[in-house]
């Protein structure tokens, strides 16, 4: 129960930023009309969720953290609550992607092929990036440089979005045999990514609890 309460604290703390998911979803819908199709829009929503999932770290202040640490709970519960916040935000982003896909289907009179694979794969990639990113934030503790913290917040999402577009474009252009193999194993590939994402997300929680175990505050 305390874990859920701390997730709610993060949601309330970042409610203004969370409204940004709505215009992000509009942009994601526009990206669905690009050469990569609906996959590009879903990846963009994953990119948005990764960036916004770090907002609680950006907003924390020592005084505020001291108050939160006085609440009747454990450090581990606070950490798991933070990870749950990131997970819920990612699920919310995928939900908005589904709505965009429905609208896309109505406009184009047809359901995009492999839409479910795009959702599953993007969700798994989001968990992987989120897990590593949270570990870095907790390992570094309170950062005095806001610019450096912003870099850690923005870089993984940008690398994911633009890197995925670049790699997919290169594969399609120069490795047709690889495209055939991926196309014939898309479902298994997407499920594997999601399973790896879940494992890394859980391992990241374990690693983080070890990192903050001896700290007076987090």
Short mmCIF file of C-alpha atoms in Angstrom, two decimals:
data_model
loop_
_atom_site.label_atom_id
_atom_site.label_comp_id
_atom_site.label_asym_id
_atom_site.label_seq_id
_atom_site.Cartn_x
_atom_site.Cartn_y
_atom_site.Cartn_z
CA UNK A 1 0.00 0.00 0.00
CA UNK A 2 2.82 2.46 0.84
CA UNK A 3 4.38 1.74 -2.55
CA UNK A 4 1.17 2.87 -4.27
CA UNK A 5 0.97 5.95 -2.05
CA UNK A 6 4.46 7.05 -3.07
CA UNK A 7 3.59 6.53 -6.72
CA UNK A 8 0.59 8.80 -6.17
CA UNK A 9 2.89 11.37 -4.53
CA UNK A 10 5.02 11.40 -7.68
CA UNK A 11 1.94 11.67 -9.89
CA UNK A 12 0.65 14.66 -7.90
CA UNK A 13 4.11 16.21 -7.84
CA UNK A 14 4.35 15.98 -11.64
CA UNK A 15 0.72 16.45 -12.68
CA UNK A 16 1.49 19.58 -14.71
CA UNK A 17 4.17 17.77 -16.71
CA UNK A 18 1.94 14.73 -17.16
CA UNK A 19 -0.57 16.85 -19.06
CA UNK A 20 2.18 17.22 -21.66
CA UNK A 21 1.46 13.62 -22.70
CA UNK A 22 -1.63 14.90 -24.53
CA UNK A 23 0.21 17.17 -27.01
CA UNK A 24 2.94 14.51 -27.23
CA UNK A 25 0.27 12.04 -28.39
CA UNK A 26 -0.80 14.46 -31.14
CA UNK A 27 2.79 14.68 -32.35
CA UNK A 28 3.05 10.88 -32.12
CA UNK A 29 -0.04 10.57 -34.32
CA UNK A 30 1.61 12.83 -36.93
CA UNK A 31 4.73 10.63 -36.84
CA UNK A 32 2.53 7.62 -37.63
CA UNK A 33 2.20 9.03 -41.14
CA UNK A 34 5.97 8.93 -41.72
CA UNK A 35 7.83 6.34 -43.79
CA UNK A 36 8.11 3.99 -40.80
CA UNK A 37 4.37 4.15 -40.25
CA UNK A 38 2.62 3.61 -36.89
CA UNK A 39 5.79 2.17 -35.33
CA UNK A 40 7.37 5.62 -35.44
CA UNK A 41 4.48 7.14 -33.51
CA UNK A 42 4.60 4.48 -30.80
CA UNK A 43 8.38 4.88 -30.42
CA UNK A 44 7.85 8.63 -30.08
CA UNK A 45 5.35 8.11 -27.24
CA UNK A 46 7.84 5.80 -25.54
CA UNK A 47 10.44 8.57 -25.92
CA UNK A 48 8.05 11.07 -24.29
CA UNK A 49 7.30 8.75 -21.37
CA UNK A 50 11.00 8.15 -20.69
CA UNK A 51 11.69 11.88 -20.48
CA UNK A 52 8.69 12.67 -18.27
CA UNK A 53 9.33 9.67 -15.99
CA UNK A 54 12.41 11.45 -14.62
CA UNK A 55 10.49 14.55 -13.52
CA UNK A 56 10.29 13.49 -9.83
CA UNK A 57 14.11 13.43 -9.71
CA UNK A 58 14.29 16.88 -11.29
CA UNK A 59 11.82 18.41 -8.84
CA UNK A 60 13.15 16.92 -5.62
CA UNK A 61 14.79 19.27 -3.15
CA UNK A 62 16.66 18.32 0.02
CA UNK A 63 14.00 19.88 2.28
CA UNK A 64 11.18 18.13 0.43
CA UNK A 65 13.02 14.81 0.52
CA UNK A 66 13.52 15.22 4.26
CA UNK A 67 9.79 15.62 4.74
CA UNK A 68 9.01 12.61 2.54
CA UNK A 69 11.57 10.52 4.42
CA UNK A 70 9.70 11.24 7.68
CA UNK A 71 6.61 9.46 6.38
CA UNK A 72 5.96 6.03 7.96
CA UNK A 73 7.50 3.79 5.34
CA UNK A 74 10.83 2.31 4.27
CA UNK A 75 13.38 3.55 1.75
CA UNK A 76 12.76 0.46 -0.35
CA UNK A 77 9.05 1.23 -0.56
CA UNK A 78 9.84 4.76 -1.73
CA UNK A 79 12.16 3.39 -4.41
CA UNK A 80 9.64 0.83 -5.63
CA UNK A 81 6.99 3.56 -5.65
CA UNK A 82 9.19 5.65 -7.92
CA UNK A 83 9.74 2.73 -10.28
CA UNK A 84 6.01 2.04 -10.26
CA UNK A 85 5.42 5.67 -11.25
CA UNK A 86 7.69 5.19 -14.28
CA UNK A 87 5.92 1.94 -15.17
CA UNK A 88 2.46 3.55 -14.94
CA UNK A 89 3.59 6.46 -17.10
CA UNK A 90 4.89 4.04 -19.72
CA UNK A 91 1.60 2.13 -19.67
CA UNK A 92 -0.25 5.45 -20.02
CA UNK A 93 1.89 6.32 -23.05
CA UNK A 94 1.12 2.98 -24.67
CA UNK A 95 -2.58 3.54 -23.94
CA UNK A 96 -2.45 6.89 -25.73
CA UNK A 97 -0.65 5.15 -28.59
CA UNK A 98 -3.54 2.68 -28.85
CA UNK A 99 -6.01 5.56 -29.06
CA UNK A 100 -3.90 7.15 -31.80
CA UNK A 101 -3.80 3.82 -33.64
CA UNK A 102 -7.61 3.58 -33.49
CA UNK A 103 -7.95 7.10 -34.92
CA UNK A 104 -5.31 6.27 -37.55
CA UNK A 105 -7.27 3.14 -38.52
CA UNK A 106 -10.56 5.04 -38.83
CA UNK A 107 -8.99 7.72 -41.03
CA UNK A 108 -7.18 5.21 -43.26
CA UNK A 109 -9.97 2.60 -43.28
CA UNK A 110 -7.72 -0.16 -42.03
CA UNK A 111 -5.87 -1.41 -38.98
CA UNK A 112 -2.05 -0.97 -39.29
CA UNK A 113 -0.23 -4.27 -39.62
CA UNK A 114 1.82 -5.39 -36.61
CA UNK A 115 0.38 -2.63 -34.40
CA UNK A 116 0.40 -4.96 -31.40
CA UNK A 117 4.05 -5.85 -32.00
CA UNK A 118 4.93 -2.14 -32.07
CA UNK A 119 3.23 -1.65 -28.69
CA UNK A 120 4.85 -4.71 -27.07
CA UNK A 121 8.33 -3.96 -28.40
CA UNK A 122 8.22 -0.26 -27.52
CA UNK A 123 6.97 -1.07 -24.02
CA UNK A 124 9.90 -3.46 -23.50
CA UNK A 125 12.43 -0.93 -24.78
CA UNK A 126 10.91 1.71 -22.52
CA UNK A 127 11.34 -0.54 -19.47
CA UNK A 128 14.98 -1.18 -20.36
CA UNK A 129 15.83 2.51 -20.73
CA UNK A 130 13.78 3.50 -17.67
CA UNK A 131 15.52 0.89 -15.50
CA UNK A 132 19.04 2.00 -16.42
CA UNK A 133 18.12 5.68 -16.17
CA UNK A 134 16.66 5.36 -12.68
CA UNK A 135 19.71 3.45 -11.47
CA UNK A 136 21.94 6.30 -12.70
CA UNK A 137 19.82 8.94 -10.94
CA UNK A 138 19.81 7.04 -7.65
CA UNK A 139 23.53 6.23 -7.90
CA UNK A 140 24.43 9.89 -8.40
CA UNK A 141 22.15 11.13 -5.61
CA UNK A 142 21.38 14.84 -5.35
CA UNK A 143 23.03 16.54 -8.30
CA UNK A 144 24.14 20.14 -7.90
CA UNK A 145 24.27 20.71 -11.66
CA UNK A 146 20.78 21.08 -13.10
CA UNK A 147 22.25 21.02 -16.60
CA UNK A 148 23.89 17.63 -16.01
CA UNK A 149 20.66 16.25 -14.55
CA UNK A 150 18.78 17.52 -17.61
CA UNK A 151 21.29 15.78 -19.86
CA UNK A 152 20.71 12.47 -18.09
CA UNK A 153 16.97 13.06 -18.38
CA UNK A 154 16.95 13.89 -22.10
CA UNK A 155 19.77 11.81 -23.58
CA UNK A 156 18.29 8.27 -23.31
CA UNK A 157 14.98 9.32 -24.88
CA UNK A 158 16.67 11.13 -27.76
CA UNK A 159 19.02 8.20 -28.35
CA UNK A 160 16.06 5.82 -28.35
CA UNK A 161 13.93 7.83 -30.80
CA UNK A 162 16.53 9.06 -33.29
CA UNK A 163 18.74 5.97 -32.90
CA UNK A 164 15.83 3.63 -33.61
CA UNK A 165 14.87 5.60 -36.72
CA UNK A 166 18.47 5.63 -37.96
CA UNK A 167 19.08 1.92 -37.34
CA UNK A 168 15.77 0.82 -38.87
CA UNK A 169 16.42 3.00 -41.92
CA UNK A 170 19.92 1.57 -42.38
CA UNK A 171 18.70 -2.01 -42.03
CA UNK A 172 15.91 -1.47 -44.56
CA UNK A 173 18.30 0.11 -47.06
CA UNK A 174 21.40 -2.07 -46.75
CA UNK A 175 20.33 -5.40 -45.25
CA UNK A 176 17.23 -6.74 -47.03
CA UNK A 177 17.91 -10.26 -45.75
CA UNK A 178 17.91 -8.96 -42.16
CA UNK A 179 14.61 -7.21 -42.85
CA UNK A 180 13.15 -10.51 -44.08
CA UNK A 181 14.36 -12.37 -41.00
CA UNK A 182 13.03 -9.72 -38.61
CA UNK A 183 9.71 -9.57 -40.46
CA UNK A 184 9.27 -13.34 -40.18
CA UNK A 185 10.07 -13.31 -36.43
CA UNK A 186 8.49 -10.02 -35.35
CA UNK A 187 6.22 -11.43 -32.67
CA UNK A 188 8.94 -13.48 -30.98
CA UNK A 189 11.35 -10.55 -31.26
CA UNK A 190 8.90 -8.12 -29.63
CA UNK A 191 7.99 -10.55 -26.83
CA UNK A 192 11.69 -11.19 -26.15
CA UNK A 193 12.31 -7.43 -25.85
CA UNK A 194 9.40 -7.10 -23.42
CA UNK A 195 10.60 -10.02 -21.28
CA UNK A 196 14.12 -8.57 -21.19
CA UNK A 197 12.62 -5.19 -20.28
CA UNK A 198 10.66 -6.64 -17.36
CA UNK A 199 13.74 -8.50 -16.08
CA UNK A 200 15.93 -5.39 -16.30
CA UNK A 201 13.21 -3.27 -14.62
CA UNK A 202 13.06 -5.72 -11.68
CA UNK A 203 16.86 -6.01 -11.47
CA UNK A 204 17.13 -2.21 -11.51
CA UNK A 205 14.88 -2.04 -8.45
CA UNK A 206 17.08 -4.58 -6.65
CA UNK A 207 20.28 -2.71 -7.58
CA UNK A 208 18.79 0.62 -6.51
CA UNK A 209 17.71 -0.70 -3.10
CA UNK A 210 21.31 -1.85 -2.56
CA UNK A 211 22.63 1.57 -3.60
CA UNK A 212 20.44 3.56 -1.20
CA UNK A 213 20.56 1.05 1.65
CA UNK A 214 23.10 2.99 3.72
CA UNK A 215 21.99 6.50 2.88
CA UNK A 216 20.25 8.74 5.38
CA UNK A 217 17.96 10.11 2.68
CA UNK A 218 17.26 9.51 -1.02
#
